[in-house]
CSV table of C-alpha atoms and ligand atoms in Angstrom, one decimal:
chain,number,residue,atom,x,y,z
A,1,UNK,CA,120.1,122.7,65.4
A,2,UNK,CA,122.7,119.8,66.0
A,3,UNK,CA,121.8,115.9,66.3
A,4,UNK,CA,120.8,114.8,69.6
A,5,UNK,CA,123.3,112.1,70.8
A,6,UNK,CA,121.7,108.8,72.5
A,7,UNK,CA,122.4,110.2,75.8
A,8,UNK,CA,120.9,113.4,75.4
A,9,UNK,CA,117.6,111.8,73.7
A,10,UNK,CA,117.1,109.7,76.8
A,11,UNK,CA,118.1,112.5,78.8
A,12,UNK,CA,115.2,114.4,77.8
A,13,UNK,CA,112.9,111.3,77.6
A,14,UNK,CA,113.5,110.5,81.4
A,15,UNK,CA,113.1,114.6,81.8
A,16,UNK,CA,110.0,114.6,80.3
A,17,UNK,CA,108.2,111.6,82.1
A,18,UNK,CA,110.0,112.9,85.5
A,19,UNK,CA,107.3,116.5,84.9
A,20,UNK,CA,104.4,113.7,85.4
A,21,UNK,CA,105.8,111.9,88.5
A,22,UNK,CA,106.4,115.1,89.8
A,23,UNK,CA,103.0,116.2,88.9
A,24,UNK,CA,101.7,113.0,90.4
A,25,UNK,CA,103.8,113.2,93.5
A,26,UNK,CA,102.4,117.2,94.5
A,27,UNK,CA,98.6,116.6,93.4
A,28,UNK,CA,98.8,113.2,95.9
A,29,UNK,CA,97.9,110.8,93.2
A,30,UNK,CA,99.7,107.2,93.4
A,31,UNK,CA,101.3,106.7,90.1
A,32,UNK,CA,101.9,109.0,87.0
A,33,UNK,CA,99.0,106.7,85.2
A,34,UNK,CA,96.8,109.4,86.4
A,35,UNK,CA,97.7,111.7,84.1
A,36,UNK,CA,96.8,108.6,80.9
A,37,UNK,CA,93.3,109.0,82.4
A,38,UNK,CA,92.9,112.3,82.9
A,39,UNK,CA,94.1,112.6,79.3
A,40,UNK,CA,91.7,110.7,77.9
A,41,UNK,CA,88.9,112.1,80.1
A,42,UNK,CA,89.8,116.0,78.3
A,43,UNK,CA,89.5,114.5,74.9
A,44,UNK,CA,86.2,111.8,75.1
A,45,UNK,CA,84.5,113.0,78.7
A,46,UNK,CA,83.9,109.3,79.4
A,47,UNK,CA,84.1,109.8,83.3
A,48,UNK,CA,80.5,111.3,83.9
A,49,UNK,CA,76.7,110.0,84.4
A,50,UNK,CA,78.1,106.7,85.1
A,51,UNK,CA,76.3,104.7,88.1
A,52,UNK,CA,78.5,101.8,87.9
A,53,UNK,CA,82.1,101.8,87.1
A,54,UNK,CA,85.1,99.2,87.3
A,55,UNK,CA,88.9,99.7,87.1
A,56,UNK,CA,91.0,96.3,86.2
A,57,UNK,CA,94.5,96.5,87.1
A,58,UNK,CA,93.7,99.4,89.6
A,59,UNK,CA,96.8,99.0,91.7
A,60,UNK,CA,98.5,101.0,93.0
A,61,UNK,CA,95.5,102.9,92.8
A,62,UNK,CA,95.6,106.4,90.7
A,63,UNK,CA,93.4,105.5,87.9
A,64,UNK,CA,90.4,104.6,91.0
A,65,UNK,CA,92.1,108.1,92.3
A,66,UNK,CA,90.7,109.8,89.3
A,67,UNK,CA,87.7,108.4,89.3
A,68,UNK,CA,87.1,109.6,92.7
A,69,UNK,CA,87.7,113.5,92.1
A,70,UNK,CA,85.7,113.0,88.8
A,71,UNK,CA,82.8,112.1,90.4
A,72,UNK,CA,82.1,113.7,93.7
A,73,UNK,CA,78.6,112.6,94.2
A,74,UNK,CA,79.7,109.0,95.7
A,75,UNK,CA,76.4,108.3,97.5
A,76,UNK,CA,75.3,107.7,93.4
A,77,UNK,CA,78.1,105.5,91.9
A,78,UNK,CA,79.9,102.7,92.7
A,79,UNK,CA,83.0,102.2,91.7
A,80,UNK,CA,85.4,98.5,91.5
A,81,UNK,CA,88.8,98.4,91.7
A,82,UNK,CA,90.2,95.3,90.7
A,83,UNK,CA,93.7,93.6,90.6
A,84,UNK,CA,95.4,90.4,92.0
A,85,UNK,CA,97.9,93.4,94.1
A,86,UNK,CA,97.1,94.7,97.0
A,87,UNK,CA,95.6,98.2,96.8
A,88,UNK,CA,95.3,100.5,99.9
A,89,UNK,CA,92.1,101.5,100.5
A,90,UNK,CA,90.6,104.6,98.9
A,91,UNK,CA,87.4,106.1,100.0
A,92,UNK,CA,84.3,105.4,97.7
A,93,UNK,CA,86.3,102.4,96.2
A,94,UNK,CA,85.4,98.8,96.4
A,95,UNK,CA,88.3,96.6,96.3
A,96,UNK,CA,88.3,93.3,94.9
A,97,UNK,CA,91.7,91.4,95.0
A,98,UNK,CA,91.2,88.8,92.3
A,99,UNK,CA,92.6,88.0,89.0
A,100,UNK,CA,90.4,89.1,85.8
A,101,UNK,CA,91.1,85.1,84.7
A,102,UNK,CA,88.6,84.3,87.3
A,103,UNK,CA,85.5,87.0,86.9
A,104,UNK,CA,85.2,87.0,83.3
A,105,UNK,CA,81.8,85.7,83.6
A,106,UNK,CA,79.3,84.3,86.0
A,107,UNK,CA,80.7,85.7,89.0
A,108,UNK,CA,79.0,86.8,92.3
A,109,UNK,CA,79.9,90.4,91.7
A,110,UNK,CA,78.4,91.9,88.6
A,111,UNK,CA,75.0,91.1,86.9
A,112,UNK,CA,74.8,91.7,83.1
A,113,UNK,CA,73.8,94.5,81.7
A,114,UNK,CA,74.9,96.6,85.2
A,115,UNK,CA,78.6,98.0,84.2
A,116,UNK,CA,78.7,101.8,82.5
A,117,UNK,CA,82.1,102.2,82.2
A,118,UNK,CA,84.9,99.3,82.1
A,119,UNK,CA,88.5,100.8,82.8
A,120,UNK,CA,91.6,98.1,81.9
A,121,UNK,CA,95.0,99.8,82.4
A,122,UNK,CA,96.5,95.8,83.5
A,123,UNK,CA,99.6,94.9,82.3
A,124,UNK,CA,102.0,92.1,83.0
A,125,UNK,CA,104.9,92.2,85.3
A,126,UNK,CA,107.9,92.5,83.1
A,127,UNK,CA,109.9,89.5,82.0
A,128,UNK,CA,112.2,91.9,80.0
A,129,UNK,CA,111.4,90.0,76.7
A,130,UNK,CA,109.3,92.3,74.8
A,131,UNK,CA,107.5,89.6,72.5
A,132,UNK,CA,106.7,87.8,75.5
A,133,UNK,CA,105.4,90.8,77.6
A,134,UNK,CA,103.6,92.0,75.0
A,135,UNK,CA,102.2,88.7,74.1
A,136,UNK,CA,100.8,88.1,77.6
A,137,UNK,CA,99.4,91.9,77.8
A,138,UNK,CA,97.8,91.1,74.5
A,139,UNK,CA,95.8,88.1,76.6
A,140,UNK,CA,95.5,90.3,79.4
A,141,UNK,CA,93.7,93.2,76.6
A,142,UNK,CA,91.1,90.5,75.3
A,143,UNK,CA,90.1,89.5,78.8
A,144,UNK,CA,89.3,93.0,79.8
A,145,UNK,CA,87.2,92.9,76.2
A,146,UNK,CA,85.5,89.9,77.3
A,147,UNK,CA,84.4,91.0,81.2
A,148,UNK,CA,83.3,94.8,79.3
A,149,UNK,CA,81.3,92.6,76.9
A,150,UNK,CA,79.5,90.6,79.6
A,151,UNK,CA,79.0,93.2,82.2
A,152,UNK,CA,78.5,97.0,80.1
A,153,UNK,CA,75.1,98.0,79.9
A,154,UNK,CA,73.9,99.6,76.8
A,155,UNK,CA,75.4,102.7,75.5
A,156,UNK,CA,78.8,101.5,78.2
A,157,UNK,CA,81.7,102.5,77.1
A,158,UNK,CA,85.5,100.6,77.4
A,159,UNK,CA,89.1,101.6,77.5
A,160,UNK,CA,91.8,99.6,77.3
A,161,UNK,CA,95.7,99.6,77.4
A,162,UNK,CA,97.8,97.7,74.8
A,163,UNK,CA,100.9,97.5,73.9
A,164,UNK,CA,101.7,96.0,70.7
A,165,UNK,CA,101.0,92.5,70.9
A,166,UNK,CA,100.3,90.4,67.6
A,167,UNK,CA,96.4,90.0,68.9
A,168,UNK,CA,95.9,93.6,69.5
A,169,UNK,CA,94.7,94.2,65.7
A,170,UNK,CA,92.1,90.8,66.7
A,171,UNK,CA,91.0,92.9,69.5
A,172,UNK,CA,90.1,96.3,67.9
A,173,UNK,CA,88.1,93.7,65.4
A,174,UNK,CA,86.5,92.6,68.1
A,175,UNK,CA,85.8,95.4,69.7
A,176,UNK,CA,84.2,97.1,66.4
A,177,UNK,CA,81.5,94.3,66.4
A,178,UNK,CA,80.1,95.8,69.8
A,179,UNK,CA,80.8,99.4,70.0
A,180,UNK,CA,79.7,102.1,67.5
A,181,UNK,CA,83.0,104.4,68.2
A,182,UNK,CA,86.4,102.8,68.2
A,183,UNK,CA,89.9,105.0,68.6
A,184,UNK,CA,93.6,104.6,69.8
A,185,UNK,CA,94.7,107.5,71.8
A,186,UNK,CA,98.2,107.9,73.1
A,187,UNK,CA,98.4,110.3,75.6
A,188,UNK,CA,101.1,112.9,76.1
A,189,UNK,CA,102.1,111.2,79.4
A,190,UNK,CA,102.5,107.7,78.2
A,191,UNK,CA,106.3,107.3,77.6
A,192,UNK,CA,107.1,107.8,73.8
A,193,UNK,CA,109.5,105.0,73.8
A,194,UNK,CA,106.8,102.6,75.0
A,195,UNK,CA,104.5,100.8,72.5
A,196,UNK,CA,101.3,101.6,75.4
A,197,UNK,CA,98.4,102.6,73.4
A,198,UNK,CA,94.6,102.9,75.0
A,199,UNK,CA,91.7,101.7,72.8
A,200,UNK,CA,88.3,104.1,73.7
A,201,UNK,CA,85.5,102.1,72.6
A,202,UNK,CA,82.0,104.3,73.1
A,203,UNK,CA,78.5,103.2,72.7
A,204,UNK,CA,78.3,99.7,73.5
A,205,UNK,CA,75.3,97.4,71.6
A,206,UNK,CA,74.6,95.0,73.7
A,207,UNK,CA,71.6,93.5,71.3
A,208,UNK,CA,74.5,91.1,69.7
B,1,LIG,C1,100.2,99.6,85.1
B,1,LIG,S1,99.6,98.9,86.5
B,1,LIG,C2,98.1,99.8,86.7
B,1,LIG,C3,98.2,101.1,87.3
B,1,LIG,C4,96.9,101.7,87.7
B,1,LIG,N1,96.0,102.0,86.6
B,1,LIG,C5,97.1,103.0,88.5
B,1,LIG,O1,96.8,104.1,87.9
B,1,LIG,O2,97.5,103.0,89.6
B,1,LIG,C6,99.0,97.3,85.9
B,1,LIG,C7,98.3,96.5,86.9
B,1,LIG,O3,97.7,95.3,86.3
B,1,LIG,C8,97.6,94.3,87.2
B,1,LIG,N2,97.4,93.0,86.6
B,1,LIG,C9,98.2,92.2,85.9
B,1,LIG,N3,97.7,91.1,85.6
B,1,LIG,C10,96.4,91.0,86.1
B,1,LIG,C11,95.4,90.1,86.2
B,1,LIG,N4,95.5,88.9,85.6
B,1,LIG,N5,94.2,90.4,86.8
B,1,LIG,C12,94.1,91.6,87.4
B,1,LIG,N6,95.1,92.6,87.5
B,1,LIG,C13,96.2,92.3,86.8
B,1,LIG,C14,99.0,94.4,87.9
B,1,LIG,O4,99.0,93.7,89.2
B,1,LIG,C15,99.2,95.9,88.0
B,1,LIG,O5,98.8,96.4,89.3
């Protein structure tokens, strides 16, 4: 088979994440994301037998979407969605419009020890240099590490977007000193050109 020219590589490229807007656009979901969570929901069934559950960076809203359909019982969980954009409302979803900066500990929202699953797809608005986006996602990654670590109840389990920032490999680190599983998982969905990457961390120990 011949070489793919440039053109024809990001040709396919843009095909291939086009399926999963599509795919988003029919099944009414708000962004493509949905298909990242759903993704890593077929390979580590994190989305059930949770009571409490919170989404940072939940806007527009497709991740929180998931969450919803996952778990149809609503009169039993409660779920966050948090992010310093507006969201429109969702059924079953608490909005909270703040930034993670300011609820990282001692705020009048969570208590410790009451969070079973902690959700962090945030990432920066672009600046379109990649050390610096990826430098401020990397801040944005070890925030959502330090709200999961003050707020997940035992056994809670975290997932996190990163995208290649120098702290990441600090983070994963981190992250092994309170959680018995760590992985990276890059779903199909997430664009192959992108450096996105989601840590899973399962089995929280919150006896540190
Ligand atoms: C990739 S989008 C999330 C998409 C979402 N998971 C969905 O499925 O609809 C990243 C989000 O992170 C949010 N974000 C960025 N910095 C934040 C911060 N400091 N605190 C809270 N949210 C933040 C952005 O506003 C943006 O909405």
């Amino acid at each position: 088979m011949s070489k793919k020219t440039l053109s024809q590589n990001l040709w396919l490229r843009r095909k291939d994440s086009d399926v999963f807007f599509e795919k988003a656009k029919i099944s009414g979901f708000r962004a493509r994301s949905a298909y990242k969570l759903l993704e890593i929901e077929n390979k580590f069934k994190i989305l059930k037998n949770n009571k409490n559950i919170v989404d940072l960076g939940a806007s527009p809203g497709s991740w929180s979407q998931v969450l919803v359909k996952k778990n149809l019982n609503l009169s039993k969980i409660k779920i966050f969605a948090i992010d310093i954009k507006d969201i429109d409302p969702i059924e079953g979803v608490k909005f909270i419009k703040k930034d993670i900066s300011y609820i990282l500990e001692g705020n009048n929202y969570f208590k410790k020890n009451s969070l079973d699953l902690v959700l962090s797809d945030m990432a920066p608005n672009s600046t379109g240099h990649r050390f610096t986006d990826q430098a401020k996602a990397s801040n944005l990654a070890e925030k959502a590490l330090i709200f999961a670590i003050n707020y997940l109840s035992f056994n809670g389990k975290f997932v996190c977007k990163l995208l290649g920032g120098n702290n990441d490999r600090l983070i994963i680190n981190r992250a092994k000193e309170y959680f018995k599983t760590i992985k990276l998982f890059k779903p199909t969905s997430s664009r192959k050109e992108s450096k996105e990457i989601y840590l899973i961390c399962l089995s929280f120990n919150n006896l540190q």
